[in-house]
Short mmCIF file of C-alpha atoms in Angstrom, two decimals:
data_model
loop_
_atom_site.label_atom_id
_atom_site.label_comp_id
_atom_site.label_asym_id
_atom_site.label_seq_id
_atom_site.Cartn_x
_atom_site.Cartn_y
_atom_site.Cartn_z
CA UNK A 1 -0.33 -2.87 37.79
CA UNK A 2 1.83 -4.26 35.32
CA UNK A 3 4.26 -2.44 32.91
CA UNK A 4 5.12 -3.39 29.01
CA UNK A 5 7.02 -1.09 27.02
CA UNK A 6 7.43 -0.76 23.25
CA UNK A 7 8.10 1.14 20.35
CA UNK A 8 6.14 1.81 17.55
CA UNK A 9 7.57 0.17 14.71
CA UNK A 10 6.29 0.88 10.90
CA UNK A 11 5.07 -1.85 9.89
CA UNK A 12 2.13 -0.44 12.96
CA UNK A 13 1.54 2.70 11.10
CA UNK A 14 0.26 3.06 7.87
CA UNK A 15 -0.01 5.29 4.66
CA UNK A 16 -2.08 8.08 6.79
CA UNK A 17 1.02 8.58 8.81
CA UNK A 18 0.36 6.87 12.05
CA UNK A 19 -0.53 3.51 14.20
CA UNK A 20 -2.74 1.76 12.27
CA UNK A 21 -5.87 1.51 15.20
CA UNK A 22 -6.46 -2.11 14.44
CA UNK A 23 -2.02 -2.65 15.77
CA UNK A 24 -2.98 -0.83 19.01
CA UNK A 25 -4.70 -3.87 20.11
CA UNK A 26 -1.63 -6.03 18.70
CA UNK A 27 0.30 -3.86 21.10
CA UNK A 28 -2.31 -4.38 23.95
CA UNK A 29 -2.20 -8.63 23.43
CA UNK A 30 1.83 -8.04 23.29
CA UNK A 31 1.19 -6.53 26.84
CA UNK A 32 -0.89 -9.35 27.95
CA UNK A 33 1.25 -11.85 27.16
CA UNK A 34 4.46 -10.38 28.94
CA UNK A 35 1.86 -10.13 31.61
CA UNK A 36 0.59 -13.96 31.31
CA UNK A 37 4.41 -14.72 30.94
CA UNK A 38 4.90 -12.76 34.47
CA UNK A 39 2.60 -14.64 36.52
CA UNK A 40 3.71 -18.26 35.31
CA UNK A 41 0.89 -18.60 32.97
CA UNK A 42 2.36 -18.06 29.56
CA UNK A 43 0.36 -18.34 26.40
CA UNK A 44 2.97 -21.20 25.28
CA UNK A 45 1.73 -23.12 28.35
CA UNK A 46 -1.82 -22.46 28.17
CA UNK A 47 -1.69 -23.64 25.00
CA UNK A 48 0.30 -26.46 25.72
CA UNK A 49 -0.16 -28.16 28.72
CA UNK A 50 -3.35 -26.76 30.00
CA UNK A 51 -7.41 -27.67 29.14
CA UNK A 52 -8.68 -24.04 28.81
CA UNK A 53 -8.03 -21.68 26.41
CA UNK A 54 -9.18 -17.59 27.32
CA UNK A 55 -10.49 -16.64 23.90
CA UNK A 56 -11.31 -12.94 23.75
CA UNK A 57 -15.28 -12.06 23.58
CA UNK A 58 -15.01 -8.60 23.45
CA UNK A 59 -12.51 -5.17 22.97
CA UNK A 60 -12.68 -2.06 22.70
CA UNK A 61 -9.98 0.76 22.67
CA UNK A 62 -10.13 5.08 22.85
CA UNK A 63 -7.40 6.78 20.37
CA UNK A 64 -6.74 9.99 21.95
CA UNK A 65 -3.43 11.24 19.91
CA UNK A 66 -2.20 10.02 16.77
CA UNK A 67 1.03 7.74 17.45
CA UNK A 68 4.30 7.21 14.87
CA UNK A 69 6.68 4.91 14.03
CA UNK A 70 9.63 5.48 16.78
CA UNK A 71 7.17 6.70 19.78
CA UNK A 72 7.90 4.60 22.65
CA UNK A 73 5.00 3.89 24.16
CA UNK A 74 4.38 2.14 28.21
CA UNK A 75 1.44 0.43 28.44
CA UNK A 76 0.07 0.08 31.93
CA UNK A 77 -1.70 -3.39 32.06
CA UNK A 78 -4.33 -4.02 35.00
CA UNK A 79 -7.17 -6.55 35.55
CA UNK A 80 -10.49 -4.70 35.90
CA UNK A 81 -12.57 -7.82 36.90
CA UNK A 82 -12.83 -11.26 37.65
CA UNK A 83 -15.66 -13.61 37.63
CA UNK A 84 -16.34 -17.32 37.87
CA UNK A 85 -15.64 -17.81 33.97
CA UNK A 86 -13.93 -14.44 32.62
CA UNK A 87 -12.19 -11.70 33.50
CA UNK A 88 -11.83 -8.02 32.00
CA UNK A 89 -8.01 -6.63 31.21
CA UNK A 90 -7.71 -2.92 31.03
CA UNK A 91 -4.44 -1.01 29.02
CA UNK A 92 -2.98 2.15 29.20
CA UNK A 93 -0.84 3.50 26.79
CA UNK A 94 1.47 6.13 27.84
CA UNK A 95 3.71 8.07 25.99
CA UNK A 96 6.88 9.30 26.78
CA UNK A 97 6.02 12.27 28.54
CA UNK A 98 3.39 10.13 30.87
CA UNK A 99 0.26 11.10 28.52
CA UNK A 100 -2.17 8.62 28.14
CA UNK A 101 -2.50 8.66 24.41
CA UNK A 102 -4.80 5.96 24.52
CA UNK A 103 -6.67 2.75 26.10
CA UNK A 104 -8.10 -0.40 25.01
CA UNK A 105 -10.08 -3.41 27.37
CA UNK A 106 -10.35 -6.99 26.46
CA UNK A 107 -12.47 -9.63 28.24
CA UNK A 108 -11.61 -12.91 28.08
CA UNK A 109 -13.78 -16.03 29.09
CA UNK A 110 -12.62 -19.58 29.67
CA UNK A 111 -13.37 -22.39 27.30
CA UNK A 112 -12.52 -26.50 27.41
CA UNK A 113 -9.52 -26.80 24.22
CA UNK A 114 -11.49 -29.64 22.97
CA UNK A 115 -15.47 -29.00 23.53
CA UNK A 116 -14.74 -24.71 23.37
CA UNK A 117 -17.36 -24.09 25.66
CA UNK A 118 -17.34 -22.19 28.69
CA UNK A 119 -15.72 -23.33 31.84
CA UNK A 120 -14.48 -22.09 35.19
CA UNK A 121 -11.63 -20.32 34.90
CA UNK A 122 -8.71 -22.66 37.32
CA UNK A 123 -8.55 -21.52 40.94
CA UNK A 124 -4.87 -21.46 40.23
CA UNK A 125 -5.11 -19.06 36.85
CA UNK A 126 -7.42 -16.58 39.27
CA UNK A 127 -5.05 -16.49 42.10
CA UNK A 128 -2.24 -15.96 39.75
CA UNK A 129 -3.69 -12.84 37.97
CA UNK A 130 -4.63 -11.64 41.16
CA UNK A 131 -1.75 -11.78 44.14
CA UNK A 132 0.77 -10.04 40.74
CA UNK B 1 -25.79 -1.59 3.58
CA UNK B 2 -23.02 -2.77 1.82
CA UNK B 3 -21.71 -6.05 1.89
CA UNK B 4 -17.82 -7.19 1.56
CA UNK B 5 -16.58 -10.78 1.17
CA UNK B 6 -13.69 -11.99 2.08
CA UNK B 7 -12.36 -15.47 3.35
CA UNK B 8 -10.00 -15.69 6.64
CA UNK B 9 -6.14 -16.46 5.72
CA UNK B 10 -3.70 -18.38 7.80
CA UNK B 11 -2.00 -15.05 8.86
CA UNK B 12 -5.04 -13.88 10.49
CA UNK B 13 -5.22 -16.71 12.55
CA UNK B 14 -2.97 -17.50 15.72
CA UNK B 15 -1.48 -20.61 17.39
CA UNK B 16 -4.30 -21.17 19.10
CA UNK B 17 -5.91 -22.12 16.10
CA UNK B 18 -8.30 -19.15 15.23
CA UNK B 19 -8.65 -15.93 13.88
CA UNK B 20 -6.65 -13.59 16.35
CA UNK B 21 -9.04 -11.13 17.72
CA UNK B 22 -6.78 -7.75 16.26
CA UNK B 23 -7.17 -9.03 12.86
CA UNK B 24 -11.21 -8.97 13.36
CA UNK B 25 -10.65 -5.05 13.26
CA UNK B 26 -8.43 -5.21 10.05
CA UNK B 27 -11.35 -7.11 7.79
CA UNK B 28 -13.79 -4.55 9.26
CA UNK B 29 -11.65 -1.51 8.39
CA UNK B 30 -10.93 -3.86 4.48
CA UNK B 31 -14.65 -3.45 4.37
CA UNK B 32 -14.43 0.39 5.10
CA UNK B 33 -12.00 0.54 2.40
CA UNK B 34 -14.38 -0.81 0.12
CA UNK B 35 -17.31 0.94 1.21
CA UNK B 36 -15.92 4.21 0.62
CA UNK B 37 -14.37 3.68 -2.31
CA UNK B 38 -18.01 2.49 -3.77
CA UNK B 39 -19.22 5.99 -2.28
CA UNK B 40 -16.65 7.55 -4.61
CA UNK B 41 -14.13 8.69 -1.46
CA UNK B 42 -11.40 5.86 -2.15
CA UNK B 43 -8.48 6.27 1.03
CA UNK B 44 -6.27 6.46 -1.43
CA UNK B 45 -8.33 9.38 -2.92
CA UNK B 46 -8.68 11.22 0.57
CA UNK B 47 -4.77 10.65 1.16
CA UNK B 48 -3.64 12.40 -1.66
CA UNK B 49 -6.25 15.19 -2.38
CA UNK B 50 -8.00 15.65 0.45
CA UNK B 51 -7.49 18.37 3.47
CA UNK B 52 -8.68 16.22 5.75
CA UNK B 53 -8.16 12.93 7.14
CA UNK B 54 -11.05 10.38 9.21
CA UNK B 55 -8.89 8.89 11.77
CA UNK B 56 -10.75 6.39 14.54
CA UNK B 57 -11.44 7.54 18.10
CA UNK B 58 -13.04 4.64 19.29
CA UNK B 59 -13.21 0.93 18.25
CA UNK B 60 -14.91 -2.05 19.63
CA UNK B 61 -15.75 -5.35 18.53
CA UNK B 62 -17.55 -8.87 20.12
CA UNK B 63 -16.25 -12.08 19.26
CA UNK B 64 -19.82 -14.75 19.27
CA UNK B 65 -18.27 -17.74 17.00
CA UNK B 66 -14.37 -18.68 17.28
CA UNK B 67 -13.32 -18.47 12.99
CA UNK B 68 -10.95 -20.70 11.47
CA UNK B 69 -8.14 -20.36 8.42
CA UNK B 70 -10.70 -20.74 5.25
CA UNK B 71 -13.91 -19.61 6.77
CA UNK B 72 -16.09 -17.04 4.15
CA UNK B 73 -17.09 -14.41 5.94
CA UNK B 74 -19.57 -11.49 5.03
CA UNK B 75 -19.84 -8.51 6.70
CA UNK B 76 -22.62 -6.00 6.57
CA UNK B 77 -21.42 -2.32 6.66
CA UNK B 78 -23.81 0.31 7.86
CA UNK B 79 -23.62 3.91 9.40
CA UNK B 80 -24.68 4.15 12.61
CA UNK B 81 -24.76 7.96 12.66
CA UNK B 82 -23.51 10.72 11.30
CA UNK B 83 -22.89 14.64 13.57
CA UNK B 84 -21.01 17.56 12.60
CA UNK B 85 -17.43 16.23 12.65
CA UNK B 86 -17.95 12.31 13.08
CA UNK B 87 -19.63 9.16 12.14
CA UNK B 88 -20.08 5.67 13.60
CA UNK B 89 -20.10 2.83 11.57
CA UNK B 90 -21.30 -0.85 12.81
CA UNK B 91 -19.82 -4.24 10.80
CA UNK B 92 -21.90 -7.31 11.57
CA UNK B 93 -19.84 -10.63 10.35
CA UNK B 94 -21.94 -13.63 9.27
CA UNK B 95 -20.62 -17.00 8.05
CA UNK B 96 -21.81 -19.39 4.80
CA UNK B 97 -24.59 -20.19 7.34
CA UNK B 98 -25.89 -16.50 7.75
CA UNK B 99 -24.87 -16.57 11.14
CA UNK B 100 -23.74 -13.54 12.90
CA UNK B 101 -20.60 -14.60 14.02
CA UNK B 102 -18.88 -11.02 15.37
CA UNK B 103 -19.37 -7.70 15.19
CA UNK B 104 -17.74 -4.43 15.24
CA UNK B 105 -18.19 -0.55 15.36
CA UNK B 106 -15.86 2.66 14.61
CA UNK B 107 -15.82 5.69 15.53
CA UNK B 108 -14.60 8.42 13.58
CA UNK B 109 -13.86 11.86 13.38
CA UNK B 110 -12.52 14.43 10.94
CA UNK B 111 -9.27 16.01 11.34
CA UNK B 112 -7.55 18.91 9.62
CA UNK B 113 -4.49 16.94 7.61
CA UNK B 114 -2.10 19.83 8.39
CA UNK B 115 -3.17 20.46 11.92
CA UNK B 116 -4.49 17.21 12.59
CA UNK B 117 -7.25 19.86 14.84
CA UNK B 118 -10.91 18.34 14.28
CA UNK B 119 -13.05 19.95 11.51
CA UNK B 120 -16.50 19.73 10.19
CA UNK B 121 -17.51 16.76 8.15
CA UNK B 122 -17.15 17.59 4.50
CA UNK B 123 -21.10 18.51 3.21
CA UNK B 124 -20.06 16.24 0.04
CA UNK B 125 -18.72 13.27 2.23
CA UNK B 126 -21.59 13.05 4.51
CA UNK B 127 -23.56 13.02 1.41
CA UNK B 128 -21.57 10.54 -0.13
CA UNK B 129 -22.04 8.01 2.55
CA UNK B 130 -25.75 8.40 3.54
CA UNK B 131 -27.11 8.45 0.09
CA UNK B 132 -25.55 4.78 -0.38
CA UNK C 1 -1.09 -20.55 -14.14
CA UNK C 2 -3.39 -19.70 -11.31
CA UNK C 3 -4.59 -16.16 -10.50
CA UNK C 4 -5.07 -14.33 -7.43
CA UNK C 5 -6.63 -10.92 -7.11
CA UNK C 6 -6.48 -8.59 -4.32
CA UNK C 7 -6.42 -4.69 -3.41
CA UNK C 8 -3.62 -2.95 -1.49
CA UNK C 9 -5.44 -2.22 2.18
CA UNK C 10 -4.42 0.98 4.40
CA UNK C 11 -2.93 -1.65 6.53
CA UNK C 12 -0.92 -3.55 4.16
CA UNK C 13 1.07 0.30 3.56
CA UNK C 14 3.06 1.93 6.10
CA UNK C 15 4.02 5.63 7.21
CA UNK C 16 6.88 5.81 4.02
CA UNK C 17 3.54 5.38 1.92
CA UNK C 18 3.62 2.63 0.33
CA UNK C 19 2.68 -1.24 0.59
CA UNK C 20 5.47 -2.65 3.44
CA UNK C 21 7.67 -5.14 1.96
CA UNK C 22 7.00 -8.06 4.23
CA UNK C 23 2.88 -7.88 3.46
CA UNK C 24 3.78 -8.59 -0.23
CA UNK C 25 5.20 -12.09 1.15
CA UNK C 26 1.59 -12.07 3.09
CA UNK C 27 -0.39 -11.45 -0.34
CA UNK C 28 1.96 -14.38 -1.85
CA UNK C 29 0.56 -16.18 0.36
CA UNK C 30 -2.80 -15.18 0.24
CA UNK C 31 -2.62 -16.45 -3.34
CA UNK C 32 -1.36 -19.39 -2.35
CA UNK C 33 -3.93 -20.39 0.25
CA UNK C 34 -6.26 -19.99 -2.92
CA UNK C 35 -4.45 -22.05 -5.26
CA UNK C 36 -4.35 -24.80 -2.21
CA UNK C 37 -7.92 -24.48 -2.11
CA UNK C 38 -8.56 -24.78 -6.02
CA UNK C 39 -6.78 -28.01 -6.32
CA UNK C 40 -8.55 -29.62 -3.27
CA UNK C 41 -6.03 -29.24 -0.86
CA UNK C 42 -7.45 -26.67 1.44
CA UNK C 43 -4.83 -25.19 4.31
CA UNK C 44 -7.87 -25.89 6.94
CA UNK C 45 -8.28 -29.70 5.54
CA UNK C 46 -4.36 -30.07 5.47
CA UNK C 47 -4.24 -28.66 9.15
CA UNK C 48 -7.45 -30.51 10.33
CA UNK C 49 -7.08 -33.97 8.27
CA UNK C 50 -3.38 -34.78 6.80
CA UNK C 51 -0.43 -36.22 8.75
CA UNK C 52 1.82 -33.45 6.89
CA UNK C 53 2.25 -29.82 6.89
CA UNK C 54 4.12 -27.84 4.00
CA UNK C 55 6.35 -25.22 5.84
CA UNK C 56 8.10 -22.78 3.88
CA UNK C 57 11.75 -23.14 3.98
CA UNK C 58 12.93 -20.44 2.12
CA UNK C 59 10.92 -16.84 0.71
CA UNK C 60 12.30 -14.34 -1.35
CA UNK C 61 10.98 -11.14 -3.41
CA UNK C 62 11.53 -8.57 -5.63
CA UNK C 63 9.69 -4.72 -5.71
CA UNK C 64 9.91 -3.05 -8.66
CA UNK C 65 7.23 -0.67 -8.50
CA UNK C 66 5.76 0.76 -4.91
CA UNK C 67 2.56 -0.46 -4.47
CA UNK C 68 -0.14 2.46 -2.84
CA UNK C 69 -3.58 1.47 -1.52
CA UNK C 70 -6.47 1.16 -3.26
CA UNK C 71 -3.65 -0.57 -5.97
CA UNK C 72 -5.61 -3.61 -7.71
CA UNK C 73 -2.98 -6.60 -7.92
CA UNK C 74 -2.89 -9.57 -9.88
CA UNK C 75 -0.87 -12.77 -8.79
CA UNK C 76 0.12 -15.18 -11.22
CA UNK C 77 1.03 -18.28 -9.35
CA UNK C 78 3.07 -21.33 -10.96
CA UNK C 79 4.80 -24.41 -9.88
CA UNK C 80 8.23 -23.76 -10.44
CA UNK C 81 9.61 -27.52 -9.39
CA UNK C 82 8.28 -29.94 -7.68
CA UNK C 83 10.60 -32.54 -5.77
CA UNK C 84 10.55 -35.84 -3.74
CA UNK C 85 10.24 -33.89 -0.67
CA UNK C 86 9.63 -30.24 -1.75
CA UNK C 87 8.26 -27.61 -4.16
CA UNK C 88 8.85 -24.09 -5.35
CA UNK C 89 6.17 -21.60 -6.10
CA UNK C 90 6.93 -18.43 -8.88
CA UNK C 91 4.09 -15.49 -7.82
CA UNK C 92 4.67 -12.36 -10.22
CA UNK C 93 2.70 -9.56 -9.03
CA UNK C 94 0.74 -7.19 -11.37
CA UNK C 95 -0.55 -3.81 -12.29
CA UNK C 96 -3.84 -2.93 -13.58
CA UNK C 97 -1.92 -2.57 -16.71
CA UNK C 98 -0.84 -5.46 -16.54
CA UNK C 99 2.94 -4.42 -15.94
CA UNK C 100 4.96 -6.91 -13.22
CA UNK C 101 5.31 -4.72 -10.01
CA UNK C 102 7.05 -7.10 -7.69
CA UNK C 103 7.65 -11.16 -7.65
CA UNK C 104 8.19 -13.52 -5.14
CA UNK C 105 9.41 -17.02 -4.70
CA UNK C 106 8.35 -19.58 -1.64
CA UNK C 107 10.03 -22.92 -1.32
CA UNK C 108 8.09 -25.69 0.70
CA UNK C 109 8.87 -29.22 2.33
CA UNK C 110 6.88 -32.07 3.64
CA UNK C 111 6.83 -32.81 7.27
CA UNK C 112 4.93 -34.79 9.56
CA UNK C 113 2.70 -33.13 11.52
CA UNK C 114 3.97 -34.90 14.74
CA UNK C 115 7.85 -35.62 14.52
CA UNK C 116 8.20 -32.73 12.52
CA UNK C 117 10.67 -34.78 10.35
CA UNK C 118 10.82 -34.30 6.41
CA UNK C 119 8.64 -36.84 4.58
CA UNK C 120 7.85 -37.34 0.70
CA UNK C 121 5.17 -35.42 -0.68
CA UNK C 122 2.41 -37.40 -0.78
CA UNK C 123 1.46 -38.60 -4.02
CA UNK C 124 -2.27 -37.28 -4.15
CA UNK C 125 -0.71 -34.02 -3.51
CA UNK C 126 1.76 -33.64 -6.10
CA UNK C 127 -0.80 -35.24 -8.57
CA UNK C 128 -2.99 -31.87 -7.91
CA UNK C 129 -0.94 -29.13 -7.84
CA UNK C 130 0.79 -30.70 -10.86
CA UNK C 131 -2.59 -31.17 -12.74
CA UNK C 132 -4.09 -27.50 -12.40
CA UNK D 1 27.78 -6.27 14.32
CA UNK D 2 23.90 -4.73 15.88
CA UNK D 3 22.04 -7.27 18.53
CA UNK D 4 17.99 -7.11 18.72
CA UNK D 5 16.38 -9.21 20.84
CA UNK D 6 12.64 -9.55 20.74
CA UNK D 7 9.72 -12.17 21.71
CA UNK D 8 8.10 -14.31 18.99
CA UNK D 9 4.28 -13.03 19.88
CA UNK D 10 1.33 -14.99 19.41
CA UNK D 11 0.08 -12.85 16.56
CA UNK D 12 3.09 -13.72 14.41
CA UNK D 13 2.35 -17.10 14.79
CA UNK D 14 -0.61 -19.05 12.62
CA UNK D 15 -2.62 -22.09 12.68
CA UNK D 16 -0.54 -24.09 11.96
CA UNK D 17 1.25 -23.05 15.14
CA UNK D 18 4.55 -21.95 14.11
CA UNK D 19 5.46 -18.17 13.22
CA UNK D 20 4.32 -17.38 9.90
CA UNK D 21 7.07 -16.89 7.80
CA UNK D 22 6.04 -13.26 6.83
CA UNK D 23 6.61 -12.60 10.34
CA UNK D 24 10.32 -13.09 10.12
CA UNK D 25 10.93 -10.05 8.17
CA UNK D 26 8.85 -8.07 10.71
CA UNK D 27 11.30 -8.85 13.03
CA UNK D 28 14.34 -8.54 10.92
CA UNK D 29 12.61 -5.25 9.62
CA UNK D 30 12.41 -4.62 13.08
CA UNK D 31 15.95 -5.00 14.21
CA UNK D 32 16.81 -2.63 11.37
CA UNK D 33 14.92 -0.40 13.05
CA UNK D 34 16.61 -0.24 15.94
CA UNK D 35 20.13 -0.43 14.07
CA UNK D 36 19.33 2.50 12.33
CA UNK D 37 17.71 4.74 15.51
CA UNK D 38 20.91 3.27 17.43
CA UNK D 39 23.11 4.54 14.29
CA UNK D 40 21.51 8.20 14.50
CA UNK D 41 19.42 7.36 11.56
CA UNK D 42 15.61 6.79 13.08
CA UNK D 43 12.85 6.18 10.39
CA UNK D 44 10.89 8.73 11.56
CA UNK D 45 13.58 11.21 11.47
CA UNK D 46 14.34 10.12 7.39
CA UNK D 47 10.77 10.22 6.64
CA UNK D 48 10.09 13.47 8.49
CA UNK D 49 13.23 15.55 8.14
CA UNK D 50 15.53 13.98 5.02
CA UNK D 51 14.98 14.43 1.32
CA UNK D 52 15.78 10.52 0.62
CA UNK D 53 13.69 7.00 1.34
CA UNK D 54 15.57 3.51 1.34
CA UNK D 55 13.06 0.85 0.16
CA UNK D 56 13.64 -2.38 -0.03
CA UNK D 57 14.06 -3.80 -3.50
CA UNK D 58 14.97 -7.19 -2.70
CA UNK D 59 14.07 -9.49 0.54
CA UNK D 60 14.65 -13.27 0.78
CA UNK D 61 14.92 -15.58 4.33
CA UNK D 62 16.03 -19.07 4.94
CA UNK D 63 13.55 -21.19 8.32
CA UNK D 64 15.44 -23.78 9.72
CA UNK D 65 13.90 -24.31 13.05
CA UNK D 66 10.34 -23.52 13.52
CA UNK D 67 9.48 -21.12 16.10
CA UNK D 68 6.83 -20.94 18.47
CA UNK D 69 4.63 -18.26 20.74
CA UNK D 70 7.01 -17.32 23.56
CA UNK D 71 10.31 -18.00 21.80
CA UNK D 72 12.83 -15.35 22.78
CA UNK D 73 14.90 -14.39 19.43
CA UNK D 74 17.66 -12.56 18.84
CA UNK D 75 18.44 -10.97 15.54
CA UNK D 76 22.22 -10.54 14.80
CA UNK D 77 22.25 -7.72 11.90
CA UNK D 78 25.28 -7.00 9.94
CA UNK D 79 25.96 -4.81 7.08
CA UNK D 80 26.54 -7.20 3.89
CA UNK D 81 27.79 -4.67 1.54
CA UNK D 82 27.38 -0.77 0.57
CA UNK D 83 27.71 0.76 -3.13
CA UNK D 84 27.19 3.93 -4.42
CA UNK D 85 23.12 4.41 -4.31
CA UNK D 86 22.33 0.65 -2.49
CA UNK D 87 23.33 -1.61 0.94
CA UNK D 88 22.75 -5.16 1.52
CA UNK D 89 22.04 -6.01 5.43
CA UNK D 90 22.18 -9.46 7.03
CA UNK D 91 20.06 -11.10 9.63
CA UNK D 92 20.92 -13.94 11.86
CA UNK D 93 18.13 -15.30 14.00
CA UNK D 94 19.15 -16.74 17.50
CA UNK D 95 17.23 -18.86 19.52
CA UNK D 96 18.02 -18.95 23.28
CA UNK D 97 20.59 -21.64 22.98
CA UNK D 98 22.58 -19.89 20.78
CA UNK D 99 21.36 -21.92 17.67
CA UNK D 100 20.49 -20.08 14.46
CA UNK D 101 17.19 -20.97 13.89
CA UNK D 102 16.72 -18.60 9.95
CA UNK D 103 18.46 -15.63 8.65
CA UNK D 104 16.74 -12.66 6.13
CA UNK D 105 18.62 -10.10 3.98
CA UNK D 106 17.37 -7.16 2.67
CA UNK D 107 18.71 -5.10 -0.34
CA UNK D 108 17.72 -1.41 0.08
CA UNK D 109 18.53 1.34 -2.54
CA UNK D 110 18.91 5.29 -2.03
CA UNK D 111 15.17 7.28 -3.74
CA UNK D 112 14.65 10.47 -3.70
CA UNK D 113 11.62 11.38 -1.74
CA UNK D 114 9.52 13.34 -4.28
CA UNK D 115 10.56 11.78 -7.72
CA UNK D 116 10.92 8.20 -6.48
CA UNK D 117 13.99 8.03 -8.53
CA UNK D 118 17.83 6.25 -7.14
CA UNK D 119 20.25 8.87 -6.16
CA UNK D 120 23.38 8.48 -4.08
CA UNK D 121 23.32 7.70 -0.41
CA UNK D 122 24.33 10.77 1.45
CA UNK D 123 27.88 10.27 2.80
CA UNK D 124 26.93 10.71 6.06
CA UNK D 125 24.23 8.13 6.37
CA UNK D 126 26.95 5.53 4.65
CA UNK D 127 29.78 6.86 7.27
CA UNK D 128 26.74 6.53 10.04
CA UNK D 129 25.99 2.72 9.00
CA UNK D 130 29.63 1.93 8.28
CA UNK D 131 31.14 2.78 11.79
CA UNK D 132 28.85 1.44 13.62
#
């Protein structure tokens, strides 16, 4: 499991009085990409030096208690699955006293940068995401 | 159904060079916006004299076509369902082509705005949005 | 003079209420992206087809009025000077009666799109956003 | 002087692969943030608890170096100046060599929470910012 911490800032929240549901997936990418970052794959790289890119296909996230601006929040970042050609991120978001206050899931598939369609995700990428 | 236009700006899109999947969930919740300020409950309306406030408990979306900075997108607005304290609501994005290019759904409930505690759908509300 | 309108969104505000001052620089540029697009010069064909891109250099703005959501906003857009190598852009931000609620400034260079270096403004451009 | 140090995340940046230059008062709205939680001043305890707001009336930045996804910033803040009902505050951004790659000030003024009109900052927040 893999650990990202951050605070709610308020440009995240909106006129309602709290995280604006659409930034807790900002928060969940931000947690990703510490996480990508972690296990020598950053997104600077990827998008860089390598031939795939891992465009997201799908998301989804549960909003259990409101958050505001100043709540530190620890999101708990683990991969749920991988297959030949994507692989399925799960988040936890924790508050400060250990609550999960919510959750979101994003699956990601590999495509070629220049054709975009669907490859095999690198032996290398799969190993990496898997022995953190 | 009700329809929203809008075209994708640079700051939705990322380095990778497409819209950046978070900002999927901010058109569908512009679209919202519009929606129920055609049914006559603008946010801004519920915000200020309102009791009670429709935050989202759920939120997912698929991704089918990558979109680029200066695409036209349209997305179709429809409730899903309606209970006693919540509603679903499904966005379909299509392109100038009339291709579906995404999706997305959202879950909501009502809340008490004082005791943010769930209450019962407002009888004028409900009406309000099925009688589109 | 070219005109931009738009509508305050929920996520545009934050938890103080009102519109957050760095999403008035992102509606600027919303207006902006249109004005590109009016006078043939698209952001997706400069990013796809021209050798230069048009960073901004320097941004400022003014708020005069808070903005809410659900506020409709007009953008008045003019060249303020146009250089060998760079340009300025005036936005004034309106009311629905018609009163100036904000302003904002963006200055621009020419650079390559490879080196990075500054470069003259190519002719063809200049011609078109002199000529709206 | 108040250090913030942050990551340049791949939703700041855009298409055309740089951080958008909205972005940059994020993060220097951001930093302030911090300064003013560090200072005993949170946002959420001035929106929830104190009878005064401090928008920002004025904003402007300078880009000198473009940044990219993965860039590791820090934000040097500094108070500019403090008058009776208004403070200017500085931003330096530093990249990891040391270099500054743009700066941002903000001017904020003293409102009072319900009539929206100036008063005087409170002594205490001025004496709070001041000896920091």
């Amino acid at each position: 499991m893999f650990t990202y911490q951050t605070t709610v800032k308020i440009h995240d929240t909106d006129a309602a009085g709290f995280l604006f549901f659409g930034d807790q997936f900002k928060i969940a990418h931000d947690a990703y990409e510490a996480f990508l970052d972690a296990v020598g794959f950053s997104i600077q790289y990827i998008i860089q030096e390598e031939k795939f890119l891992l465009p997201i296909v799908h998301a989804e996230a549960d909003y259990f208690v409101p958050l505001s601006v100043g709540d530190r929040i620890t999101v708990q970042l683990q991969i749920e699955s991988v297959s030949k050609t994507s692989f399925q991120i799960l988040y936890d978001f924790l508050n400060d006293y250990g609550k999960i206050v919510g959750n979101a899931k994003t699956v990601h598939v590999a495509v070629d940068k220049n054709s975009k369609k669907k490859v095999s995700l690198p032996d290398k990428f799969v190993e990496a995401i898997q022995n953190f």
